[in-house]
Amino acid sequence: MTIAVRSVQPDDRDRLLEWRNNPRVREMSLDDRLIDAGDHERWFTSLVGGDTSHVLIALADNEPAGIVRLGDLDVTNRTASWSCHAGAATLTPGFGACLPVVGLGLGFGRFGLDRMHAEVLGINKNMRGVHRRLRLVEEGVRREQAMRADGERVDVHEFGVLREEWPEVRNRMMSLLPSSISQSLGDVLEQLANSEPGD
């Protein structure tokens, strides 16, 4: 499998709504409510009409398969959060684990950030496992922070990465992946490192 990234394009609108409202994705999102078409249209129009350099579509074998996004981008303090999710129903094992690394590459590479952080639901054992295999620092647990649509409350785990930790995280990810995937992921990270906001 090869991995690549591209910017969000106008014909991604319906795809992104479908991905976000997929029950599998909603279950692991901080906000698990269905997104209605009007709210999505407003978000997407503002995104495509502005700077999309902080949102990427991830491709698996040249097909759109997931999204990576920076949030809370603070250019003064050089910090941001990252979030991601796969969209395609069936993916080669390892693709989902690459998405957080693409997010880190976007922040540390394209935006030159000094610190990044992510929030992962306590029920999202797969992504918590990925973050721990990468040895990302778990900076805290906000107990019962997120309320689900059914009223249940769940914990939110916070992970953080500093710029000086990024090369080790990147190398650890490469060592965990089959060579066919790690080569194309390396190409993506190199591309992001050599790009600038607005690209």
mmCIF file of C-alpha atoms in Angstrom:
data_model
loop_
_atom_site.group_PDB
_atom_site.id
_atom_site.type_symbol
_atom_site.label_atom_id
_atom_site.label_comp_id
_atom_site.label_asym_id
_atom_site.label_seq_id
_atom_site.Cartn_x
_atom_site.Cartn_y
_atom_site.Cartn_z
ATOM 1 C CA MET A 1 0.000 0.000 0.000
ATOM 2 C CA THR A 2 1.135 3.527 -0.745
ATOM 3 C CA ILE A 3 0.215 6.596 1.280
ATOM 4 C CA ALA A 4 -0.059 10.132 -0.074
ATOM 5 C CA VAL A 5 -1.782 13.377 0.919
ATOM 6 C CA ARG A 6 -3.491 16.190 -0.917
ATOM 7 C CA SER A 7 -5.396 19.328 -0.043
ATOM 8 C CA VAL A 8 -9.163 19.349 0.355
ATOM 9 C CA GLN A 9 -10.997 20.000 -2.917
ATOM 10 C CA PRO A 10 -14.591 21.064 -3.658
ATOM 11 C CA ASP A 11 -15.659 17.549 -4.661
ATOM 12 C CA ASP A 12 -14.675 16.247 -1.204
ATOM 13 C CA ARG A 13 -17.729 17.890 0.406
ATOM 14 C CA ASP A 14 -20.113 14.932 0.365
ATOM 15 C CA ARG A 15 -17.353 12.425 1.075
ATOM 16 C CA LEU A 16 -16.272 14.213 4.252
ATOM 17 C CA LEU A 17 -19.836 14.394 5.555
ATOM 18 C CA GLU A 18 -20.356 10.702 4.861
ATOM 19 C CA TRP A 19 -17.098 9.819 6.646
ATOM 20 C CA ARG A 20 -17.852 12.009 9.658
ATOM 21 C CA ASN A 21 -21.374 10.619 10.075
ATOM 22 C CA ASN A 22 -20.260 6.993 9.750
ATOM 23 C CA PRO A 23 -21.218 5.304 13.049
ATOM 24 C CA ARG A 24 -17.676 3.905 13.407
ATOM 25 C CA VAL A 25 -16.187 7.418 13.194
ATOM 26 C CA ARG A 26 -18.847 9.097 15.345
ATOM 27 C CA GLU A 27 -18.374 6.545 18.112
ATOM 28 C CA MET A 28 -14.744 7.641 18.524
ATOM 29 C CA SER A 29 -15.340 11.394 18.067
ATOM 30 C CA LEU A 30 -15.492 13.862 20.955
ATOM 31 C CA ASP A 31 -18.882 14.930 19.611
ATOM 32 C CA ASP A 32 -20.748 11.804 18.490
ATOM 33 C CA ARG A 33 -23.873 13.557 17.219
ATOM 34 C CA LEU A 34 -24.869 13.383 13.556
ATOM 35 C CA ILE A 35 -23.702 16.441 11.626
ATOM 36 C CA ASP A 36 -26.531 17.858 9.534
ATOM 37 C CA ALA A 37 -26.037 18.843 5.913
ATOM 38 C CA GLY A 38 -26.471 22.583 6.587
ATOM 39 C CA ASP A 39 -23.806 22.727 9.312
ATOM 40 C CA HIS A 40 -21.441 20.692 7.167
ATOM 41 C CA GLU A 41 -22.050 22.937 4.153
ATOM 42 C CA ARG A 42 -21.208 26.068 6.170
ATOM 43 C CA TRP A 43 -18.035 24.459 7.595
ATOM 44 C CA PHE A 44 -16.946 23.140 4.215
ATOM 45 C CA THR A 45 -17.620 26.427 2.387
ATOM 46 C CA SER A 46 -15.513 28.358 4.924
ATOM 47 C CA LEU A 47 -12.769 25.744 4.674
ATOM 48 C CA VAL A 48 -12.535 25.669 0.895
ATOM 49 C CA GLY A 49 -12.903 29.447 0.703
ATOM 50 C CA GLY A 50 -9.976 29.975 3.071
ATOM 51 C CA ASP A 51 -6.637 28.391 3.879
ATOM 52 C CA THR A 52 -6.896 24.605 3.583
ATOM 53 C CA SER A 53 -3.213 23.975 4.366
ATOM 54 C CA HIS A 54 -4.143 22.713 7.847
ATOM 55 C CA VAL A 55 -6.490 19.977 6.549
ATOM 56 C CA LEU A 56 -5.324 17.086 4.385
ATOM 57 C CA ILE A 57 -6.993 14.176 2.657
ATOM 58 C CA ALA A 58 -4.924 11.022 3.130
ATOM 59 C CA LEU A 59 -4.853 8.628 0.190
ATOM 60 C CA ALA A 60 -4.330 4.869 0.262
ATOM 61 C CA ASP A 61 -3.209 3.579 -3.136
ATOM 62 C CA ASN A 62 -4.343 6.893 -4.661
ATOM 63 C CA GLU A 63 -7.885 6.646 -3.255
ATOM 64 C CA PRO A 64 -9.218 9.072 -0.583
ATOM 65 C CA ALA A 65 -9.198 7.106 2.664
ATOM 66 C CA GLY A 66 -8.936 9.507 5.625
ATOM 67 C CA ILE A 67 -8.533 13.039 6.900
ATOM 68 C CA VAL A 68 -5.907 14.783 9.036
ATOM 69 C CA ARG A 69 -6.564 18.168 10.595
ATOM 70 C CA LEU A 70 -4.789 20.724 12.753
ATOM 71 C CA GLY A 71 -6.924 22.641 15.239
ATOM 72 C CA ASP A 72 -6.332 25.402 17.777
ATOM 73 C CA LEU A 73 -3.484 26.647 15.573
ATOM 74 C CA ASP A 74 -1.584 29.298 17.548
ATOM 75 C CA VAL A 75 1.112 30.798 15.313
ATOM 76 C CA THR A 76 2.398 33.080 18.093
ATOM 77 C CA ASN A 77 3.134 30.252 20.519
ATOM 78 C CA ARG A 78 3.689 27.737 17.686
ATOM 79 C CA THR A 79 1.254 25.140 19.018
ATOM 80 C CA ALA A 80 -1.716 23.189 17.656
ATOM 81 C CA SER A 81 -3.808 20.116 18.218
ATOM 82 C CA TRP A 82 -4.101 17.339 15.679
ATOM 83 C CA SER A 83 -6.983 15.019 14.898
ATOM 84 C CA CYS A 84 -7.591 12.373 12.277
ATOM 85 C CA HIS A 85 -9.853 9.563 11.232
ATOM 86 C CA ALA A 86 -10.023 6.971 8.511
ATOM 87 C CA GLY A 87 -12.969 7.241 6.188
ATOM 88 C CA ALA A 88 -12.864 4.192 3.980
ATOM 89 C CA ALA A 89 -14.570 1.088 5.364
ATOM 90 C CA THR A 90 -11.789 -1.363 4.510
ATOM 91 C CA LEU A 91 -8.148 -0.381 4.775
ATOM 92 C CA THR A 92 -4.794 -2.088 4.782
ATOM 93 C CA PRO A 93 -3.620 -2.630 8.372
ATOM 94 C CA GLY A 94 -1.251 0.163 9.366
ATOM 95 C CA PHE A 95 -3.001 2.957 7.468
ATOM 96 C CA GLY A 96 -4.928 4.251 10.489
ATOM 97 C CA ALA A 97 -1.772 4.214 12.613
ATOM 98 C CA CYS A 98 -0.047 6.432 10.050
ATOM 99 C CA LEU A 99 -2.611 9.229 10.311
ATOM 100 C CA PRO A 100 -1.421 10.689 13.665
ATOM 101 C CA VAL A 101 2.126 10.702 12.306
ATOM 102 C CA VAL A 102 0.943 12.584 9.209
ATOM 103 C CA GLY A 103 -0.738 15.071 11.566
ATOM 104 C CA LEU A 104 2.502 15.548 13.480
ATOM 105 C CA GLY A 105 4.412 15.907 10.216
ATOM 106 C CA LEU A 106 1.943 18.567 9.081
ATOM 107 C CA GLY A 107 2.385 20.575 12.288
ATOM 108 C CA PHE A 108 6.116 20.198 12.839
ATOM 109 C CA GLY A 109 6.983 20.218 9.128
ATOM 110 C CA ARG A 110 4.752 22.632 7.238
ATOM 111 C CA PHE A 111 3.950 24.929 10.183
ATOM 112 C CA GLY A 112 7.215 24.702 12.156
ATOM 113 C CA LEU A 113 5.378 24.196 15.446
ATOM 114 C CA ASP A 114 7.106 23.628 18.789
ATOM 115 C CA ARG A 115 4.364 21.599 20.480
ATOM 116 C CA MET A 116 1.344 19.530 19.442
ATOM 117 C CA HIS A 117 -1.353 17.746 21.404
ATOM 118 C CA ALA A 118 -4.260 15.397 20.797
ATOM 119 C CA GLU A 119 -7.336 14.244 22.672
ATOM 120 C CA VAL A 120 -8.379 10.593 22.500
ATOM 121 C CA LEU A 121 -11.505 9.132 24.050
ATOM 122 C CA GLY A 122 -10.906 6.542 26.737
ATOM 123 C CA ILE A 123 -13.088 4.101 24.769
ATOM 124 C CA ASN A 124 -10.844 4.446 21.689
ATOM 125 C CA LYS A 125 -8.476 1.648 22.652
ATOM 126 C CA ASN A 126 -6.979 1.311 19.167
ATOM 127 C CA MET A 127 -5.835 4.933 18.903
ATOM 128 C CA ARG A 128 -4.678 5.054 22.518
ATOM 129 C CA GLY A 129 -2.635 1.946 21.719
ATOM 130 C CA VAL A 130 -1.097 3.607 18.653
ATOM 131 C CA HIS A 131 -0.114 6.683 20.685
ATOM 132 C CA ARG A 132 1.424 4.499 23.376
ATOM 133 C CA ARG A 133 3.362 2.351 20.877
ATOM 134 C CA LEU A 134 4.786 5.587 19.520
ATOM 135 C CA ARG A 135 5.649 6.492 23.143
ATOM 136 C CA LEU A 136 3.816 9.802 23.006
ATOM 137 C CA VAL A 137 3.642 11.377 26.438
ATOM 138 C CA GLU A 138 0.227 10.959 28.029
ATOM 139 C CA GLU A 139 -0.117 14.301 29.761
ATOM 140 C CA GLY A 140 -3.338 13.673 31.586
ATOM 141 C CA VAL A 141 -6.803 12.170 31.739
ATOM 142 C CA ARG A 142 -9.858 14.383 32.046
ATOM 143 C CA ARG A 143 -12.281 12.062 33.731
ATOM 144 C CA GLU A 144 -15.807 11.930 32.301
ATOM 145 C CA GLN A 145 -15.027 14.971 30.155
ATOM 146 C CA ALA A 146 -17.095 14.080 27.092
ATOM 147 C CA MET A 147 -20.830 13.496 27.188
ATOM 148 C CA ARG A 148 -22.163 11.188 24.518
ATOM 149 C CA ALA A 149 -25.460 11.628 22.691
ATOM 150 C CA ASP A 150 -26.963 8.927 24.930
ATOM 151 C CA GLY A 151 -25.910 10.813 28.090
ATOM 152 C CA GLU A 152 -22.990 8.531 28.986
ATOM 153 C CA ARG A 153 -19.821 10.327 30.072
ATOM 154 C CA VAL A 154 -16.367 9.116 28.981
ATOM 155 C CA ASP A 155 -12.788 10.011 29.836
ATOM 156 C CA VAL A 156 -10.563 12.011 27.488
ATOM 157 C CA HIS A 157 -6.846 11.178 27.363
ATOM 158 C CA GLU A 158 -4.424 13.949 26.388
ATOM 159 C CA PHE A 159 -1.197 13.229 24.504
ATOM 160 C CA GLY A 160 1.533 15.758 23.733
ATOM 161 C CA VAL A 161 4.626 15.901 21.537
ATOM 162 C CA LEU A 162 7.412 18.504 21.610
ATOM 163 C CA ARG A 163 9.471 19.425 18.567
ATOM 164 C CA GLU A 164 12.596 17.753 19.952
ATOM 165 C CA GLU A 165 10.641 14.501 20.443
ATOM 166 C CA TRP A 166 9.294 14.442 16.891
ATOM 167 C CA PRO A 167 12.287 12.775 15.119
ATOM 168 C CA GLU A 168 12.205 9.859 17.558
ATOM 169 C CA VAL A 169 8.437 9.452 17.142
ATOM 170 C CA ARG A 170 8.817 9.509 13.344
ATOM 171 C CA ASN A 171 11.601 6.930 13.405
ATOM 172 C CA ARG A 172 9.659 4.680 15.769
ATOM 173 C CA MET A 173 6.657 4.720 13.424
ATOM 174 C CA MET A 174 8.886 3.821 10.477
ATOM 175 C CA SER A 175 10.321 0.863 12.370
ATOM 176 C CA LEU A 176 6.823 -0.477 13.149
ATOM 177 C CA LEU A 177 5.542 -0.423 9.562
ATOM 178 C CA PRO A 178 6.175 -2.804 6.657
ATOM 179 C CA SER A 179 8.785 -1.331 4.321
ATOM 180 C CA SER A 180 6.234 -0.803 1.535
ATOM 181 C CA ILE A 181 4.201 1.551 3.746
ATOM 182 C CA SER A 182 7.105 3.200 5.591
ATOM 183 C CA GLN A 183 8.710 4.307 2.306
ATOM 184 C CA SER A 184 5.636 6.192 1.122
ATOM 185 C CA LEU A 185 4.982 7.608 4.604
ATOM 186 C CA GLY A 186 8.556 8.882 4.621
ATOM 187 C CA ASP A 187 7.910 10.569 1.278
ATOM 188 C CA VAL A 188 4.791 12.249 2.699
ATOM 189 C CA LEU A 189 6.677 13.524 5.758
ATOM 190 C CA GLU A 190 9.472 14.843 3.529
ATOM 191 C CA GLN A 191 6.893 16.621 1.353
ATOM 192 C CA LEU A 192 5.323 18.247 4.419
ATOM 193 C CA ALA A 193 8.717 19.272 5.804
ATOM 194 C CA ASN A 194 9.445 21.083 2.542
ATOM 195 C CA SER A 195 6.108 22.877 2.277
ATOM 196 C CA GLU A 196 4.814 26.061 3.848
ATOM 197 C CA PRO A 197 1.429 27.250 5.147
ATOM 198 C CA GLY A 198 -0.774 28.009 2.172
ATOM 199 C CA ASP A 199 0.660 25.172 0.055
#
